[in-house]
Structures are given as structure tokens and as C-alpha cells.
């Protein structure tokens, strides 16, 4: 295939860019004509007559197109005329049938027609009517005949009485029909035969409306002028279009003759093969149509590459697919051997031209190194961005160090280790620079186990890069570990194993934040990784600087969190108080966001009773913890007064309101935004628990048989919001081995679980563990209900009840008679003998005597004595109906009384007064052990306490 032939099918595409590039000055709008550049011939301006003669010349393209258009228009006009005649004929015949049938039906059904046919002179009656109907309907004739076909009426009177011509018998039998026939020179004629029915349904006669189609082609003839006019207009438009096409062709070819166009293509071919840029033309089917010399050199194409599929030419990977795809590409880079080629691809399938694409290829090997550096810079920027997103996601020092190691492997190094100073791990600020650090994180891509594990305390020798970097305050690069001896001094055998495993370079960067060294990050490379260079060192320093800020933030948070937790722990119970009424287990878990205001307490009360407390202060941080400590102290103080639960919560509510009122005047004061509390007192003597709550969740109760219930405890508003409303209590009767479960809302409520769902889950968990100890119950509950990321504190208190048996309680009703004192004292002494407490008899008799005597003298009946023997204490209680409380004082020498309570206080470890709904109780406690305190009272004082009658 010669070069002119190859370019022939792409002349329109190839000529436009060369013309545009070589002759931008061709257009001269001022002159209204086109001129050729210097050395060519001018394109003269042509008059309208010249353009018309060119149009009519068959040798011109425009003339040939015009003749073709004339032929096509003539054929279309002839075909249209024939179609109009046939259509008019069909439509006229169909319209005539409908018309005669309508006229016949109308006349046959007209009133009086049937009677006239049966009359004495039907012709005289119907002839005028048929003529009138003929004229009104516009038909040519209306004939009426008898059923036998004898005409009664006719347009021509001479034909009346004669037999009709044509079919009529079907109408005589009652069926109407139409007939088309040719009637001599009149042409096509259509008539109908319509029967006239009598009232009884018989045929009285037949009506024959008739119409003659004088000129079937009248409708077509009326349309022919329009048709010819449209044909003429089409010819005019065709002529005008041909003239425009002729002018456009001349403008596009610049008036060139075929010889001149051939010479132009030869010039294009020479230029195409002379440029130092490869050019390929690919057909729509993916076959190579043309490749210039530069393209053959760059792509190493064979001589017969044309007309072969581009994917079969052995081009660079991906390049053949790109050329065959035909998609648009701009400076896409492909590696062909040792050359780096930039490829541009554009489609030429525009303006109804030939389908295919043109590709240009240029050698950009010298840009390869620059592109590699740009790609490396892009990867480093992406790695820094990822580090900013992945490092510091938590406020945990160790986790932040792990994130630094993980983000750099495997994109920057094979192994990354992070060592931190011990104070940093604890949350403290380092006091001095030290090379003794503890490994906080390691990420080993291949898990070679060549490096020290996490938690190992490492003392870097001064010659290692890590020690040098910490001392000098900047990163240190060791590009060739095999050639360096300084780092081997740390551990020679381990260093040799590291070298044997293929590690070849090391970068150590100190972690600086706010002018303090927190640790060091070590980056190791092995295998296919190229050794570290100065650019890598700079990047490692940037990465370490960002991570150091995150580690310092985590360190400072750890310190503050530790301080807050320490404060809170100091405010919470540190152990279990000594008591025998309940077996108690408790758990406290702070939220991840920091310490909060949840608390619990177990407070021993007089009479072997125990108070259980669970509370919650809304919020987190030091303020919530401090508020919790204030409320817990207040509960302890109110409990010391032995107040019932409702009165205690009422006093606590007043305290919270007072605190809020005081802190409301302080601009920076936060106040107590919300606090709840549940307070329960359990009495083992009767197995009764009195419970009250202010805004807090009620307890769960595990019965001895394993069933779980949530007792209905009246709820009062949260603390500080009751506005003087009374607080109600509930009394629970708890058998032995019942478990009372108290908790805060952090246990059952979370982001994905509401309170009702949490309570139901808690009930099912408790029911599935019948008979377990409180410690085990706490473990099971936390394992089942603890959220993955707690957002609130959790306080859990589980208490299993115990009862004092009948052999541990002794009661006496005492009459209001001083003489009963000695009897009661003697009965108490005998009870102590029964309990094996003879060594406590003297002290107990003294206490009982004083308390009973005071109740009889100063109290109000009924008076009652109760003695309780606990595992560690002996309790004496004397109750009466008076609310007057005795007070301890030191009596003067001249006073006759006032020494009884003094003696009681000296003979017991604890004593006090508590009020009941019907009076008060004076109680004492004596410890039951070998080191129990003996009374230190002189005999004279003791004898003065009784009268002769009492003795």
C-alpha cells in the first residue's frame, strides 16, 4: 500500500490540524475571500452566476448531487401521485356505499312509506317523495319497487312499471345490501337495496338509492397541485443545498485541484515521518493502520505491523490494551524496555468521519527519576496523613506507641520499636534525660523475635544510635549496619543474628515534646527495602515529632486520670466493715471517659443492723468525685444519728439544695446538677429491710429458691429536687440467704441498650445463677452486662442476708416498778450463763441495771429489755415510749444522780440512742473477745449506784 493510499481514508482528519497549524493567517474577513499563502495560487472570488453554472455542471460534486436529488424528487412525486389516486378511489367507493345505505335506510323507515306501498296508487304517493328525498340527499336516483322487482318510482317516469336491473332478491327477503357496478360512460355507480318492512315484519317493497361517481380522481386532482408545489420547493431547496455544499467543499479544500491535494498529502506524509514523536493510527477494530518512523523505533515494531491487531504486536504491558480500547488518554506513562513512554490517545470518530484513534508516543526516560521522586513524596505525604489519623486515637500511652509502630510498617520500615521512659508510662514528666528506657511497642512484619520484647527495660550503651540521638536531641542514621561497630556493643550476639536475618540499616529518632525527651523510636530495614538515606531520616523525624505530641497528650491525660482515680478511690470504701448481718461483695468500675460520681457503702448500725447505700452524681471528673465524697460523708454522719431511711434522705436532700444554693452564687461554681441515692437498713433479728430511694434505681432481690424480683420501692425525686415532698419507704421481709443487689444505671444502660432492656437482662443473669456467693454473683453480672466501652461509672453491691436465731435473742417486758430491776438483772445474768458469757456477767448486770432503772424512773411505759448475742458483740437494748434522750455528763460530788450513763459508757465499747416511731432505744455494745475492755470503775462508785432496796 503506497503512502498516498494509506492517507487517503484519513485525509479529512489529517488535513485539518496541518492547515490550522501552518496557515493561521488564511482567514481574511475584511476581504471576504480566502487566499493561499506565499508560493500558492489565489482563490478568486466567484459571482452568483458562476456558482450556479458550477452547480449545473455534471463533472462537479455539487452538480452530481443536484442531479441525484432531482431524480429522487421525480420518483417520489410519481409514487405519491399513484398512491393518491388509489387512495381516492378506495375512499370514494367506500363513502358512496355508506351514503346510499344511509339514504336507503332513512327513506325505507320514513313514516307512511309502507302504507303507501300497500295503497291503491303507490306511484302517485311515493314519486313526489322520492324526488324530494333525492334532491335533499344529493344522490343520483331513488327507486322504489315491489318485492317482485317492479319499479314503482323512478327518476325517469318511462321506466316506472318495468323490472329493476340487478340483484334485489336478498332485499326481498329482508336483507339490505350495496352493489358497485360500471354503468356505461357514467363510470362507477353504487346503489343499495333496502327492504321496507310492514308492522308485521313482512317486506312491503324495496328502496334503491343510487349514486354515480362521475370522477373518481377528483380528490386526487385537488391534491396534485400541492404535491407538485412541494416537489418544486424540494428541488429549490436541493439546488440551494448543493450550492452551499459546493461552496463549503471549496472552502475546505481551499480551491485545490486533485493534483494539488495529492501533492499536499505527500507533504503531510513527509512531515509525519520526519517528526521526532511517534504517531500511530488505529482502526475501529483495533488494527494498526499507520505507524511513522519514530513510533517504529520507540516501540520496536516489525516491518509488516500495519493491518495487525495492536494487541498482537508485543507492545509493553498495558500499552496494547490502551491502543485497542480507543479511550482518551493524556500523558499516560508506560515502560517499554528501558524507555519510559508518555502516550496520548484521541479518537478521530467525529463529524461522520472514519472510526479509529490517533496515538502519539514520546520518550520521557529522563523524567523517570523525577517521577519516582514525586511518587515517593506523594507516598510520604499520604503516610503522614495516615499517621495523623491513626496515631493518638486513644489517650493511652502504650496504645499510642503501638499506633506509631503500626503505621510505619510495612510502608516505611520492616520493624519499628518504641521505647519510653518509665515516668512517661506512669503518666509523670521525666525529670532528666536518660538512656534507660522500657520497650513500649514493637511491630515486626515477619515476627523474627530478634528484638527485645515489650516490657523489657533497655539500657542503651553510649555508642548506639538510640543513645546518640537522645544525647544530641536529633535523629541518627546508620545506613550500613554491617560496616558499623558502635551499635554491636549493645548486644553482640543479638546484633549478629539481626545482620544474619538481612537487616541492613537503622534510624533512631528521639521523641521530643515540649522540650522533654519522652523516649525513642527505632526504624529497621531489611531485604528488598533500600537502605535509609537522609530523606528517610527527615521523614522519620517528622513522623516521630507528630507521634511525640500524641504520646505527651496521653501521658498528661494518664497523670490527670490517675489523680482523679486516686481521689475517687480515697473517697470510696477501701474494705469491708466488720459486721455479721450480711455477706457483702462489691465492685466499682470507672468510665473510660474518666472518674465519675457513683459510690456505694456498707455502714454497720447499732443492734447488729447494717445500712446499704448506693448513690450516683451526674457528670465526670474531679468535681463529680468531690461531690460524691461530700455526699458519702454526709450519709455516714446521718447514719451515726441512726436515722430511718426516709429521714436520712430528707436531710441529704436539704444538704444538696444548700450546696447548690451556695455554689450558684459562684460564677465558676458547677453545683450538683443531679444526684440520686438508695438507702436500705437491714435488721438480722427479724430479717426486715427498710428501703427508701431518691431518683435511684430500685434493687433486685434474689430469693432463696432462685427466683428474681424487682421490689416496688416508692421513688422520690432526685436529691435537691424534692421541694419538701415526703419520702416514702418500703419494708421488705428477707428470708435467710436472700441476696439484695444494688447498682447504678451505668450497669444496665448504655448507648445501645435502654434501662428496660438492661433490667430484663440483669434479671435473667441473676436467675441463671441461683445459690452463688455474692463474689461470684458480682463476677457473673459484670461479665454479662459490662459494656465494651463504658461511658458511665458502675457501682455494684451484692449482700446475702443472715438471721439471728432464737437462741441469740432474749427479750423481757419490764413493769414500771423499781423492784423489778433486781429480777431483770438476775434473768440477764442467767441468760449470759446460757450463752457461755459468764465473764461478761458483772459488766452486763451493771449496764442492764442502769439502763432499766433510768427507763423506769424517767421513761414512759412500756419498758422492754432485749439482749442480742452476735458473733463478735453482746448488745443490750432498753426501749420505752418516751422520746426524751439521756445525755452523758460529769456529775459533781454533791450531785445525787447523773452517774449512770457515765458508768454505762465506761463499761461498754459503744452506746447510744436511736428513736423509733413509738419512742426510743438506749443501746450498748460489748466486744466478745479475750481483749475486751474491763470496766475501770472504783467499788465505792459502783455501790453508790444502788439503793438498799435494790441490793
mmCIF file of C-alpha atoms in Angstrom, residues 126-339:
data_model
loop_
_atom_site.group_PDB
_atom_site.id
_atom_site.type_symbol
_atom_site.label_atom_id
_atom_site.label_comp_id
_atom_site.label_asym_id
_atom_site.label_seq_id
_atom_site.Cartn_x
_atom_site.Cartn_y
_atom_site.Cartn_z
ATOM 1 C CA UNK A 126 -94.238 7.907 -3.448
ATOM 2 C CA UNK A 127 -92.984 9.514 -6.689
ATOM 3 C CA UNK A 128 -93.015 13.055 -5.265
ATOM 4 C CA UNK A 129 -91.436 11.895 -2.041
ATOM 5 C CA UNK A 130 -88.601 10.054 -3.786
ATOM 6 C CA UNK A 131 -87.812 13.087 -5.930
ATOM 7 C CA UNK A 132 -87.761 15.335 -2.909
ATOM 8 C CA UNK A 133 -85.548 12.922 -0.986
ATOM 9 C CA UNK A 134 -83.189 12.555 -3.961
ATOM 10 C CA UNK A 135 -82.669 16.284 -4.200
ATOM 11 C CA UNK A 136 -82.129 16.701 -0.448
ATOM 12 C CA UNK A 137 -79.710 13.758 -0.105
ATOM 13 C CA UNK A 138 -77.721 14.554 -3.261
ATOM 14 C CA UNK A 139 -77.921 11.043 -4.695
ATOM 15 C CA UNK A 140 -78.464 10.466 -8.390
ATOM 16 C CA UNK A 141 -81.676 8.431 -8.118
ATOM 17 C CA UNK A 142 -84.032 6.773 -5.627
ATOM 18 C CA UNK A 143 -86.072 3.867 -6.986
ATOM 19 C CA UNK A 144 -88.847 2.084 -5.123
ATOM 20 C CA UNK A 145 -90.008 -1.333 -6.288
ATOM 21 C CA UNK A 146 -92.283 -4.066 -5.186
ATOM 22 C CA UNK A 147 -90.797 -7.165 -3.587
ATOM 23 C CA UNK A 148 -91.036 -8.739 -7.045
ATOM 24 C CA UNK A 149 -88.752 -6.074 -8.522
ATOM 25 C CA UNK A 150 -91.323 -3.912 -10.402
ATOM 26 C CA UNK A 151 -90.421 -0.246 -10.231
ATOM 27 C CA UNK A 152 -92.974 1.994 -8.532
ATOM 28 C CA UNK A 153 -90.917 5.192 -8.665
ATOM 29 C CA UNK A 154 -88.027 6.288 -10.860
ATOM 30 C CA UNK A 155 -86.358 9.493 -11.896
ATOM 31 C CA UNK A 156 -87.350 8.624 -15.451
ATOM 32 C CA UNK A 157 -91.171 8.134 -15.496
ATOM 33 C CA UNK A 158 -90.859 5.943 -18.569
ATOM 34 C CA UNK A 159 -89.127 3.269 -16.523
ATOM 35 C CA UNK A 160 -91.897 3.064 -13.903
ATOM 36 C CA UNK A 161 -93.602 -0.328 -14.082
ATOM 37 C CA UNK A 162 -90.578 -2.039 -15.523
ATOM 38 C CA UNK A 163 -88.428 -4.623 -13.792
ATOM 39 C CA UNK A 164 -85.359 -3.456 -11.943
ATOM 40 C CA UNK A 165 -81.954 -4.341 -13.340
ATOM 41 C CA UNK A 166 -79.577 -6.049 -10.946
ATOM 42 C CA UNK A 167 -79.871 -8.127 -7.784
ATOM 43 C CA UNK A 168 -82.771 -7.459 -5.457
ATOM 44 C CA UNK A 169 -83.957 -10.835 -4.141
ATOM 45 C CA UNK A 170 -81.856 -10.624 -0.928
ATOM 46 C CA UNK A 171 -83.630 -7.365 -0.130
ATOM 47 C CA UNK A 172 -86.998 -9.010 -0.883
ATOM 48 C CA UNK A 173 -86.136 -11.444 1.888
ATOM 49 C CA UNK A 174 -85.370 -8.606 4.335
ATOM 50 C CA UNK A 175 -81.596 -8.183 3.910
ATOM 51 C CA UNK A 176 -80.156 -4.808 2.850
ATOM 52 C CA UNK A 177 -77.019 -4.682 0.690
ATOM 53 C CA UNK A 178 -74.992 -2.438 -1.641
ATOM 54 C CA UNK A 179 -73.734 -3.068 -5.168
ATOM 55 C CA UNK A 180 -70.961 -1.346 -7.166
ATOM 56 C CA UNK A 181 -71.189 -1.500 -10.924
ATOM 57 C CA UNK A 182 -69.932 0.220 -14.053
ATOM 58 C CA UNK A 183 -72.795 1.975 -15.803
ATOM 59 C CA UNK A 184 -71.759 2.792 -19.389
ATOM 60 C CA UNK A 185 -69.976 6.064 -19.841
ATOM 61 C CA UNK A 186 -71.070 7.305 -16.452
ATOM 62 C CA UNK A 187 -68.359 5.276 -14.824
ATOM 63 C CA UNK A 188 -68.545 3.685 -11.421
ATOM 64 C CA UNK A 189 -72.049 3.601 -9.898
ATOM 65 C CA UNK A 190 -73.086 2.390 -6.429
ATOM 66 C CA UNK A 191 -76.608 1.586 -5.310
ATOM 67 C CA UNK A 192 -78.219 -0.056 -2.311
ATOM 68 C CA UNK A 193 -81.231 -2.316 -1.921
ATOM 69 C CA UNK A 194 -83.031 -1.647 1.371
ATOM 70 C CA UNK A 195 -86.273 -3.515 2.287
ATOM 71 C CA UNK A 196 -89.330 -1.636 3.569
ATOM 72 C CA UNK A 197 -90.977 -3.576 6.379
ATOM 73 C CA UNK A 198 -94.604 -3.648 7.362
ATOM 74 C CA UNK A 199 -95.501 -3.577 11.051
ATOM 75 C CA UNK A 200 -95.838 -7.354 10.995
ATOM 76 C CA UNK A 201 -92.273 -7.710 9.694
ATOM 77 C CA UNK A 202 -93.070 -8.612 6.099
ATOM 78 C CA UNK A 203 -91.388 -6.789 3.196
ATOM 79 C CA UNK A 204 -93.677 -4.234 1.562
ATOM 80 C CA UNK A 205 -91.174 -3.029 -1.012
ATOM 81 C CA UNK A 206 -87.547 -2.215 -1.771
ATOM 82 C CA UNK A 207 -85.794 1.174 -1.910
ATOM 83 C CA UNK A 208 -82.842 1.586 -4.302
ATOM 84 C CA UNK A 209 -80.759 4.753 -3.660
ATOM 85 C CA UNK A 210 -78.152 5.186 -6.373
ATOM 86 C CA UNK A 211 -75.110 7.419 -6.735
ATOM 87 C CA UNK A 212 -72.764 7.678 -9.697
ATOM 88 C CA UNK A 213 -69.084 8.508 -9.072
ATOM 89 C CA UNK A 214 -68.613 10.751 -12.062
ATOM 90 C CA UNK A 215 -64.859 11.382 -11.474
ATOM 91 C CA UNK A 216 -63.071 9.119 -9.042
ATOM 92 C CA UNK A 217 -59.863 11.112 -9.297
ATOM 93 C CA UNK A 218 -61.398 14.484 -8.370
ATOM 94 C CA UNK A 219 -59.951 14.294 -4.822
ATOM 95 C CA UNK A 220 -56.569 13.264 -6.113
ATOM 96 C CA UNK A 221 -56.599 16.038 -8.708
ATOM 97 C CA UNK A 222 -57.270 18.577 -5.981
ATOM 98 C CA UNK A 223 -54.093 17.372 -4.166
ATOM 99 C CA UNK A 224 -51.818 17.163 -7.174
ATOM 100 C CA UNK A 225 -51.082 20.927 -7.278
ATOM 101 C CA UNK A 226 -49.985 20.740 -3.651
ATOM 102 C CA UNK A 227 -47.818 17.744 -4.458
ATOM 103 C CA UNK A 228 -46.188 19.420 -7.412
ATOM 104 C CA UNK A 229 -45.664 22.585 -5.402
ATOM 105 C CA UNK A 230 -43.923 20.619 -2.662
ATOM 106 C CA UNK A 231 -41.776 18.872 -5.273
ATOM 107 C CA UNK A 232 -40.773 22.215 -6.731
ATOM 108 C CA UNK A 233 -39.911 23.564 -3.292
ATOM 109 C CA UNK A 234 -37.819 20.445 -2.638
ATOM 110 C CA UNK A 235 -35.941 20.982 -5.891
ATOM 111 C CA UNK A 236 -35.295 24.606 -4.961
ATOM 112 C CA UNK A 237 -34.000 23.545 -1.518
ATOM 113 C CA UNK A 238 -31.889 20.832 -3.153
ATOM 114 C CA UNK A 239 -30.376 23.348 -5.502
ATOM 115 C CA UNK A 240 -29.657 25.714 -2.658
ATOM 116 C CA UNK A 241 -28.182 22.907 -0.554
ATOM 117 C CA UNK A 242 -25.989 21.778 -3.408
ATOM 118 C CA UNK A 243 -24.759 25.322 -3.866
ATOM 119 C CA UNK A 244 -23.933 25.514 -0.138
ATOM 120 C CA UNK A 245 -22.168 22.128 -0.283
ATOM 121 C CA UNK A 246 -20.209 23.249 -3.282
ATOM 122 C CA UNK A 247 -19.122 26.420 -1.534
ATOM 123 C CA UNK A 248 -18.199 24.551 1.663
ATOM 124 C CA UNK A 249 -16.147 21.997 -0.243
ATOM 125 C CA UNK A 250 -14.262 24.766 -1.992
ATOM 126 C CA UNK A 251 -13.626 26.491 1.328
ATOM 127 C CA UNK A 252 -12.445 23.277 2.970
ATOM 128 C CA UNK A 253 -10.134 22.367 0.076
ATOM 129 C CA UNK A 254 -9.038 25.991 -0.370
ATOM 130 C CA UNK A 255 -9.919 25.671 -4.062
ATOM 131 C CA UNK A 256 -7.368 22.934 -4.592
ATOM 132 C CA UNK A 257 -7.484 20.670 -7.599
ATOM 133 C CA UNK A 258 -6.977 16.882 -7.204
ATOM 134 C CA UNK A 259 -3.331 17.141 -8.228
ATOM 135 C CA UNK A 260 -2.747 19.830 -5.683
ATOM 136 C CA UNK A 261 -4.458 17.765 -2.954
ATOM 137 C CA UNK A 262 -2.226 14.780 -3.849
ATOM 138 C CA UNK A 263 0.836 16.965 -3.507
ATOM 139 C CA UNK A 264 -0.449 18.227 -0.155
ATOM 140 C CA UNK A 265 -0.854 14.649 1.177
ATOM 141 C CA UNK A 266 2.686 13.861 0.091
ATOM 142 C CA UNK A 267 3.884 16.848 2.104
ATOM 143 C CA UNK A 268 1.864 15.611 5.107
ATOM 144 C CA UNK A 269 3.411 12.185 4.761
ATOM 145 C CA UNK A 270 6.906 13.614 4.699
ATOM 146 C CA UNK A 271 6.236 15.759 7.761
ATOM 147 C CA UNK A 272 4.600 12.859 9.631
ATOM 148 C CA UNK A 273 7.655 10.647 9.199
ATOM 149 C CA UNK A 274 10.111 13.450 9.934
ATOM 150 C CA UNK A 275 8.788 14.493 13.381
ATOM 151 C CA UNK A 276 10.578 13.134 16.455
ATOM 152 C CA UNK A 277 7.360 11.912 18.042
ATOM 153 C CA UNK A 278 5.778 8.567 17.349
ATOM 154 C CA UNK A 279 2.394 8.627 15.630
ATOM 155 C CA UNK A 280 0.109 5.616 15.315
ATOM 156 C CA UNK A 281 -3.294 5.395 13.677
ATOM 157 C CA UNK A 282 -5.516 2.568 14.917
ATOM 158 C CA UNK A 283 -8.705 1.465 13.217
ATOM 159 C CA UNK A 284 -12.054 0.905 14.855
ATOM 160 C CA UNK A 285 -11.389 -2.844 15.043
ATOM 161 C CA UNK A 286 -8.123 -2.393 16.887
ATOM 162 C CA UNK A 287 -5.865 -2.951 13.869
ATOM 163 C CA UNK A 288 -2.797 -0.765 13.262
ATOM 164 C CA UNK A 289 -3.296 1.342 10.108
ATOM 165 C CA UNK A 290 -0.236 3.562 10.214
ATOM 166 C CA UNK A 291 2.936 3.980 12.254
ATOM 167 C CA UNK A 292 5.582 6.576 11.475
ATOM 168 C CA UNK A 293 9.314 6.002 11.747
ATOM 169 C CA UNK A 294 9.632 7.331 15.300
ATOM 170 C CA UNK A 295 6.811 5.066 16.530
ATOM 171 C CA UNK A 296 8.511 2.052 14.942
ATOM 172 C CA UNK A 297 11.790 2.937 16.664
ATOM 173 C CA UNK A 298 10.305 3.588 20.108
ATOM 174 C CA UNK A 299 8.040 0.529 20.076
ATOM 175 C CA UNK A 300 10.384 -1.731 18.059
ATOM 176 C CA UNK A 301 7.594 -2.593 15.592
ATOM 177 C CA UNK A 302 8.104 -5.151 12.789
ATOM 178 C CA UNK A 303 8.036 -4.110 9.120
ATOM 179 C CA UNK A 304 4.622 -5.640 8.490
ATOM 180 C CA UNK A 305 3.000 -4.178 11.613
ATOM 181 C CA UNK A 306 0.221 -2.469 9.626
ATOM 182 C CA UNK A 307 -3.120 -4.265 9.447
ATOM 183 C CA UNK A 308 -2.252 -6.371 12.507
ATOM 184 C CA UNK A 309 -4.035 -6.181 15.824
ATOM 185 C CA UNK A 310 -2.176 -3.852 18.178
ATOM 186 C CA UNK A 311 -2.548 -6.399 20.977
ATOM 187 C CA UNK A 312 -0.577 -8.925 18.870
ATOM 188 C CA UNK A 313 2.463 -6.703 18.287
ATOM 189 C CA UNK A 314 4.193 -7.481 21.587
ATOM 190 C CA UNK A 315 3.913 -3.974 22.955
ATOM 191 C CA UNK A 316 4.629 -3.011 26.567
ATOM 192 C CA UNK A 317 2.200 -4.392 29.170
ATOM 193 C CA UNK A 318 -0.962 -2.334 29.095
ATOM 194 C CA UNK A 319 0.027 -0.272 26.053
ATOM 195 C CA UNK A 320 -1.576 -2.610 23.526
ATOM 196 C CA UNK A 321 -4.793 -2.684 25.542
ATOM 197 C CA UNK A 322 -4.806 1.116 25.688
ATOM 198 C CA UNK A 323 -4.417 1.494 21.907
ATOM 199 C CA UNK A 324 -7.130 -1.093 21.239
ATOM 200 C CA UNK A 325 -9.559 0.463 23.712
ATOM 201 C CA UNK A 326 -9.856 3.734 21.813
ATOM 202 C CA UNK A 327 -10.411 5.677 25.040
ATOM 203 C CA UNK A 328 -8.982 9.116 25.621
ATOM 204 C CA UNK A 329 -5.580 9.167 27.357
ATOM 205 C CA UNK A 330 -3.326 12.060 28.283
ATOM 206 C CA UNK A 331 0.357 11.529 29.064
ATOM 207 C CA UNK A 332 -0.091 8.036 30.447
ATOM 208 C CA UNK A 333 3.304 6.548 31.184
ATOM 209 C CA UNK A 334 4.338 3.015 30.122
ATOM 210 C CA UNK A 335 7.644 1.237 30.452
ATOM 211 C CA UNK A 336 8.852 -0.240 27.157
ATOM 212 C CA UNK A 337 12.177 -1.937 27.698
ATOM 213 C CA UNK A 338 14.482 0.703 29.153
ATOM 214 C CA UNK A 339 12.342 3.562 27.847
#
